[in-house]
């Protein structure tokens, strides 16, 4: 990385991560109330899934597996959309209890998420014939797919944006978007992974995961705001942060 790149990326990362913490702290009461329902759904779903697992129902029922997977996905989608809207548009953009009904916006969010997930899985699977090749393929897929993640905050605030437009917006900030979308969440996941080997930490991780998710989403929201603000004030589409 050149010295010029460091001068651009370091302040941007500080603004995104510091801003995410500041936004969550400032809107903590709004977020707590707006995310209360999906949080309860997420926790209850996970606990019932755990109960079924120990009673050997889960492993033998594909239908139950799908049901709990969809419930967990729906709760996380609501988490993401509510957080994106509060950070980007302000607390008035959601009701006191957040999003209480499913709409086309949430369905679109899920469709784009599944499309991106399937794309990543297919690309990694194609290069899974050797461990080292798989690792390199994984890094390359994550490097390039991270540039598509701007569609999610855009969908959350009812802005029409395609994967192609997200790709264009991030064409000059590969490293910056990769750090925010991939490296940062991995670093946050490391403590959870390490503590997972200890007894009874499942319940601690269960409650911490939504909190970490909100922080990651807030960081992506601010990344979206930063990139789109620069793009709107510049005649060129790509935003240069790398």
C-alpha positions as a LaTeX table, in Angstrom:
\begin{tabular}{lrrr}
\hline
Residue & $x$ (\AA) & $y$ (\AA) & $z$ (\AA) \\
\hline
Unk1 & 0.00 & 0.00 & 0.00 \\
Unk2 & 1.38 & 3.39 & $-0.92$ \\
Unk3 & 1.70 & 6.26 & 1.51 \\
Unk4 & $-1.07$ & 8.12 & $-0.34$ \\
Unk5 & $-3.39$ & 5.14 & 0.03 \\
Unk6 & $-2.75$ & 4.99 & 3.77 \\
Unk7 & $-3.46$ & 8.71 & 4.11 \\
Unk8 & $-6.84$ & 8.20 & 2.43 \\
Unk9 & $-7.92$ & 4.90 & 4.00 \\
Unk10 & $-6.96$ & 5.49 & 7.65 \\
Unk11 & $-9.18$ & 8.57 & 8.15 \\
Unk12 & $-12.01$ & 6.87 & 6.26 \\
Unk13 & $-11.84$ & 3.77 & 8.46 \\
Unk14 & $-11.67$ & 5.94 & 11.58 \\
Unk15 & $-14.72$ & 7.86 & 10.41 \\
Unk16 & $-16.68$ & 4.68 & 9.65 \\
Unk17 & $-15.87$ & 2.66 & 12.77 \\
Unk18 & $-15.80$ & 5.61 & 15.15 \\
Unk19 & $-18.98$ & 6.91 & 13.59 \\
Unk20 & $-20.69$ & 3.51 & 13.90 \\
Unk21 & $-19.94$ & 3.45 & 17.63 \\
Unk22 & $-21.10$ & 7.06 & 18.03 \\
Unk23 & $-24.35$ & 6.44 & 16.13 \\
Unk24 & $-25.19$ & 3.34 & 18.17 \\
Unk25 & $-24.46$ & 5.19 & 21.40 \\
Unk26 & $-26.50$ & 8.22 & 20.33 \\
Unk27 & $-29.49$ & 6.22 & 19.10 \\
Unk28 & $-29.21$ & 3.43 & 21.67 \\
Unk29 & $-32.74$ & 3.90 & 23.04 \\
Unk30 & $-34.27$ & 4.03 & 19.56 \\
Unk31 & $-32.32$ & 0.97 & 18.46 \\
Unk32 & $-33.15$ & $-1.00$ & 21.60 \\
Unk33 & $-36.87$ & $-0.46$ & 21.13 \\
Unk34 & $-36.91$ & $-0.80$ & 17.34 \\
Unk35 & $-34.87$ & $-4.02$ & 17.41 \\
Unk36 & $-36.59$ & $-5.57$ & 20.43 \\
Unk37 & $-39.08$ & $-7.72$ & 18.47 \\
Unk38 & $-36.59$ & $-9.23$ & 15.96 \\
Unk39 & $-34.16$ & $-9.75$ & 18.84 \\
Unk40 & $-36.74$ & $-11.78$ & 20.79 \\
Unk41 & $-37.66$ & $-13.73$ & 17.65 \\
Unk42 & $-33.97$ & $-14.48$ & 17.03 \\
Unk43 & $-33.33$ & $-15.60$ & 20.62 \\
Unk44 & $-36.48$ & $-17.72$ & 20.94 \\
Unk45 & $-35.89$ & $-19.33$ & 17.56 \\
Unk46 & $-32.31$ & $-20.20$ & 18.48 \\
Unk47 & $-33.31$ & $-21.64$ & 21.86 \\
Unk48 & $-36.10$ & $-23.77$ & 20.37 \\
Unk49 & $-33.70$ & $-24.95$ & 17.67 \\
Unk50 & $-31.22$ & $-25.94$ & 20.38 \\
Unk51 & $-33.94$ & $-27.81$ & 22.28 \\
Unk52 & $-35.02$ & $-29.70$ & 19.16 \\
Unk53 & $-31.42$ & $-30.49$ & 18.36 \\
Unk54 & $-30.85$ & $-32.15$ & 21.72 \\
Unk55 & $-34.07$ & $-34.08$ & 21.34 \\
Unk56 & $-32.89$ & $-35.32$ & 17.93 \\
Unk57 & $-35.81$ & $-33.72$ & 16.06 \\
Unk58 & $-33.75$ & $-31.20$ & 14.15 \\
Unk59 & $-31.31$ & $-33.62$ & 12.56 \\
Unk60 & $-34.13$ & $-35.81$ & 11.28 \\
Unk61 & $-36.44$ & $-33.09$ & 9.93 \\
Unk62 & $-35.52$ & $-31.06$ & 6.87 \\
Unk63 & $-38.71$ & $-29.02$ & 7.24 \\
Unk64 & $-37.83$ & $-27.94$ & 10.79 \\
Unk65 & $-34.31$ & $-27.04$ & 9.67 \\
Unk66 & $-35.66$ & $-24.86$ & 6.86 \\
Unk67 & $-38.24$ & $-23.25$ & 9.16 \\
Unk68 & $-35.66$ & $-22.21$ & 11.75 \\
Unk69 & $-33.20$ & $-21.05$ & 9.08 \\
Unk70 & $-35.86$ & $-18.82$ & 7.50 \\
Unk71 & $-36.93$ & $-17.45$ & 10.88 \\
Unk72 & $-33.36$ & $-16.58$ & 11.79 \\
Unk73 & $-32.77$ & $-15.02$ & 8.37 \\
Unk74 & $-35.95$ & $-12.93$ & 8.63 \\
Unk75 & $-34.92$ & $-11.62$ & 12.07 \\
Unk76 & $-31.46$ & $-10.66$ & 10.80 \\
Unk77 & $-32.95$ & $-8.96$ & 7.73 \\
Unk78 & $-35.16$ & $-6.82$ & 9.99 \\
Unk79 & $-32.10$ & $-6.07$ & 12.14 \\
Unk80 & $-30.18$ & $-4.93$ & 9.08 \\
Unk81 & $-32.93$ & $-2.81$ & 7.52 \\
Unk82 & $-33.91$ & $-1.08$ & 10.77 \\
Unk83 & $-30.27$ & $-0.28$ & 11.61 \\
Unk84 & $-29.51$ & 0.95 & 8.09 \\
Unk85 & $-32.55$ & 3.23 & 8.12 \\
Unk86 & $-31.83$ & 4.71 & 11.55 \\
Unk87 & $-28.16$ & 5.38 & 10.76 \\
Unk88 & $-28.70$ & 6.75 & 7.24 \\
Unk89 & $-32.12$ & 8.41 & 7.46 \\
Unk90 & $-32.53$ & 9.01 & 11.20 \\
Unk91 & $-34.82$ & 7.56 & 13.90 \\
Unk92 & $-37.96$ & 9.01 & 12.30 \\
Unk93 & $-37.53$ & 6.59 & 9.37 \\
Unk94 & $-38.89$ & 3.65 & 11.39 \\
Unk95 & $-41.77$ & 3.22 & 13.79 \\
Unk96 & $-41.27$ & 3.09 & 17.57 \\
Unk97 & $-41.10$ & $-0.70$ & 17.37 \\
Unk98 & $-39.17$ & $-0.80$ & 14.12 \\
Unk99 & $-40.59$ & $-2.81$ & 11.25 \\
Unk100 & $-43.61$ & $-4.80$ & 12.31 \\
Unk101 & $-44.76$ & $-6.08$ & 8.91 \\
Unk102 & $-43.04$ & $-7.72$ & 5.95 \\
Unk103 & $-43.00$ & $-5.77$ & 2.68 \\
Unk104 & $-41.51$ & $-5.82$ & $-0.81$ \\
Unk105 & $-38.42$ & $-4.08$ & 0.59 \\
Unk106 & $-37.64$ & $-6.96$ & 2.95 \\
Unk107 & $-38.29$ & $-9.52$ & 0.20 \\
Unk108 & $-35.94$ & $-7.68$ & $-2.16$ \\
Unk109 & $-33.28$ & $-7.57$ & 0.54 \\
Unk110 & $-33.55$ & $-11.36$ & 1.02 \\
Unk111 & $-33.44$ & $-12.02$ & $-2.74$ \\
Unk112 & $-30.27$ & $-9.97$ & $-3.18$ \\
Unk113 & $-28.71$ & $-11.62$ & $-0.13$ \\
Unk114 & $-29.47$ & $-15.11$ & $-1.43$ \\
Unk115 & $-28.21$ & $-14.22$ & $-4.92$ \\
Unk116 & $-24.92$ & $-12.98$ & $-3.50$ \\
Unk117 & $-24.62$ & $-15.97$ & $-1.16$ \\
Unk118 & $-25.25$ & $-18.45$ & $-4.00$ \\
Unk119 & $-22.75$ & $-16.65$ & $-6.22$ \\
Unk120 & $-20.05$ & $-16.81$ & $-3.54$ \\
Unk121 & $-20.72$ & $-20.51$ & $-2.81$ \\
Unk122 & $-20.66$ & $-21.45$ & $-6.50$ \\
Unk123 & $-17.41$ & $-19.60$ & $-7.19$ \\
Unk124 & $-15.67$ & $-21.10$ & $-4.16$ \\
Unk125 & $-16.96$ & $-24.60$ & $-4.97$ \\
Unk126 & $-15.55$ & $-24.39$ & $-8.49$ \\
Unk127 & $-12.05$ & $-24.03$ & $-7.03$ \\
Unk128 & $-12.34$ & $-26.48$ & $-4.14$ \\
Unk129 & $-10.11$ & $-29.16$ & $-5.65$ \\
Unk130 & $-7.09$ & $-28.27$ & $-3.50$ \\
Unk131 & $-6.87$ & $-26.64$ & $-0.02$ \\
Unk132 & $-4.44$ & $-23.92$ & $-1.09$ \\
Unk133 & $-6.37$ & $-23.14$ & $-4.24$ \\
Unk134 & $-9.59$ & $-23.03$ & $-2.20$ \\
Unk135 & $-8.06$ & $-20.53$ & 0.22 \\
Unk136 & $-6.83$ & $-18.29$ & $-2.59$ \\
Unk137 & $-10.19$ & $-18.58$ & $-4.35$ \\
Unk138 & $-11.99$ & $-17.68$ & $-1.11$ \\
Unk139 & $-9.90$ & $-14.55$ & $-0.65$ \\
Unk140 & $-10.38$ & $-13.48$ & $-4.27$ \\
Unk141 & $-14.14$ & $-14.11$ & $-4.18$ \\
Unk142 & $-14.50$ & $-12.15$ & $-0.94$ \\
Unk143 & $-12.27$ & $-9.37$ & $-2.31$ \\
Unk144 & $-14.46$ & $-8.83$ & $-5.36$ \\
Unk145 & $-17.87$ & $-9.72$ & $-3.87$ \\
Unk146 & $-17.38$ & $-7.18$ & $-1.08$ \\
Unk147 & $-17.83$ & $-4.50$ & $-3.75$ \\
Unk148 & $-21.45$ & $-5.61$ & $-4.21$ \\
Unk149 & $-22.53$ & $-5.01$ & $-0.61$ \\
Unk150 & $-23.66$ & $-1.42$ & $-1.13$ \\
Unk151 & $-26.93$ & $-2.79$ & $-2.50$ \\
Unk152 & $-28.05$ & $-3.69$ & 1.03 \\
Unk153 & $-28.06$ & $-0.26$ & 2.69 \\
Unk154 & $-29.53$ & 1.12 & $-0.56$ \\
Unk155 & $-32.41$ & $-1.38$ & $-0.49$ \\
Unk156 & $-32.98$ & $-0.66$ & 3.20 \\
Unk157 & $-33.62$ & 3.03 & 2.48 \\
Unk158 & $-35.72$ & 2.31 & $-0.62$ \\
Unk159 & $-33.08$ & 3.33 & $-3.15$ \\
Unk160 & $-32.89$ & 1.39 & $-6.39$ \\
Unk161 & $-29.36$ & 0.16 & $-6.93$ \\
Unk162 & $-28.07$ & $-2.90$ & $-8.76$ \\
Unk163 & $-25.02$ & $-5.07$ & $-8.17$ \\
Unk164 & $-23.50$ & $-3.39$ & $-11.22$ \\
Unk165 & $-24.00$ & 0.09 & $-9.76$ \\
Unk166 & $-22.47$ & $-1.02$ & $-6.46$ \\
Unk167 & $-19.53$ & $-2.42$ & $-8.42$ \\
Unk168 & $-19.06$ & 0.88 & $-10.23$ \\
Unk169 & $-19.30$ & 2.95 & $-7.06$ \\
Unk170 & $-16.55$ & 0.91 & $-5.40$ \\
Unk171 & $-14.21$ & 0.51 & $-8.37$ \\
Unk172 & $-11.60$ & 2.82 & $-6.83$ \\
Unk173 & $-11.90$ & 1.74 & $-3.21$ \\
Unk174 & $-11.34$ & $-2.03$ & $-3.30$ \\
Unk175 & $-9.25$ & $-2.20$ & $-0.15$ \\
Unk176 & $-11.47$ & 0.11 & 1.87 \\
Unk177 & $-14.69$ & $-1.79$ & 1.15 \\
Unk178 & $-12.92$ & $-5.14$ & 1.69 \\
Unk179 & $-11.72$ & $-4.04$ & 5.13 \\
Unk180 & $-15.20$ & $-2.88$ & 6.14 \\
Unk181 & $-17.22$ & $-5.79$ & 4.71 \\
Unk182 & $-14.86$ & $-8.74$ & 5.21 \\
Unk183 & $-11.88$ & $-8.09$ & 7.50 \\
Unk184 & $-13.72$ & $-6.14$ & 10.19 \\
Unk185 & $-16.49$ & $-8.76$ & 10.71 \\
Unk186 & $-13.90$ & $-11.54$ & 10.78 \\
Unk187 & $-11.93$ & $-9.75$ & 13.50 \\
Unk188 & $-15.11$ & $-9.29$ & 15.53 \\
Unk189 & $-15.95$ & $-12.97$ & 15.10 \\
Unk190 & $-12.59$ & $-14.21$ & 16.42 \\
Unk191 & $-13.43$ & $-13.80$ & 20.16 \\
Unk192 & $-16.74$ & $-15.62$ & 19.64 \\
Unk193 & $-14.96$ & $-18.44$ & 17.87 \\
Unk194 & $-12.32$ & $-18.77$ & 20.59 \\
Unk195 & $-14.86$ & $-18.76$ & 23.42 \\
Unk196 & $-17.04$ & $-21.32$ & 21.61 \\
Unk197 & $-14.71$ & $-24.05$ & 22.86 \\
Unk198 & $-15.49$ & $-23.17$ & 26.46 \\
Unk199 & $-18.52$ & $-24.68$ & 28.23 \\
Unk200 & $-21.80$ & $-22.73$ & 28.43 \\
Unk201 & $-20.60$ & $-19.89$ & 26.18 \\
Unk202 & $-23.30$ & $-20.66$ & 23.60 \\
Unk203 & $-25.80$ & $-18.48$ & 25.48 \\
Unk204 & $-23.32$ & $-15.60$ & 25.81 \\
Unk205 & $-22.58$ & $-15.76$ & 22.08 \\
Unk206 & $-26.31$ & $-15.93$ & 21.38 \\
Unk207 & $-26.85$ & $-12.54$ & 23.00 \\
Unk208 & $-23.63$ & $-10.95$ & 21.75 \\
Unk209 & $-24.13$ & $-11.88$ & 18.08 \\
Unk210 & $-27.02$ & $-9.41$ & 17.48 \\
Unk211 & $-25.04$ & $-6.62$ & 19.17 \\
Unk212 & $-22.03$ & $-7.28$ & 16.94 \\
Unk213 & $-24.33$ & $-7.47$ & 13.92 \\
Unk214 & $-25.76$ & $-4.01$ & 14.65 \\
Unk215 & $-22.26$ & $-2.55$ & 14.86 \\
Unk216 & $-21.22$ & $-4.16$ & 11.56 \\
Unk217 & $-24.39$ & $-2.93$ & 9.84 \\
Unk218 & $-23.88$ & 0.60 & 11.17 \\
Unk219 & $-20.34$ & 0.56 & 9.74 \\
Unk220 & $-21.69$ & $-0.52$ & 6.34 \\
Unk221 & $-24.35$ & 2.21 & 6.54 \\
Unk222 & $-21.71$ & 4.89 & 7.07 \\
Unk223 & $-19.59$ & 3.39 & 4.30 \\
Unk224 & $-22.57$ & 3.68 & 1.96 \\
Unk225 & $-23.16$ & 7.30 & 3.04 \\
Unk226 & $-19.52$ & 8.21 & 2.56 \\
Unk227 & $-19.17$ & 6.62 & $-0.89$ \\
Unk228 & $-22.47$ & 7.89 & $-2.27$ \\
Unk229 & $-21.87$ & 11.41 & $-0.90$ \\
Unk230 & $-18.47$ & 11.54 & $-2.61$ \\
Unk231 & $-19.91$ & 10.08 & $-5.82$ \\
Unk232 & $-22.76$ & 12.61 & $-5.87$ \\
Unk233 & $-20.33$ & 15.49 & $-5.47$ \\
Unk234 & $-17.95$ & 14.17 & $-8.12$ \\
Unk235 & $-18.49$ & 13.81 & $-11.84$ \\
Unk236 & $-16.75$ & 10.44 & $-11.87$ \\
Unk237 & $-18.64$ & 7.37 & $-10.66$ \\
Unk238 & $-15.87$ & 5.60 & $-8.82$ \\
Unk239 & $-14.87$ & 6.78 & $-5.39$ \\
Unk240 & $-11.14$ & 6.85 & $-4.76$ \\
Unk241 & $-10.11$ & 5.54 & $-1.37$ \\
Unk242 & $-7.39$ & 3.17 & $-2.47$ \\
\hline
\end{tabular}
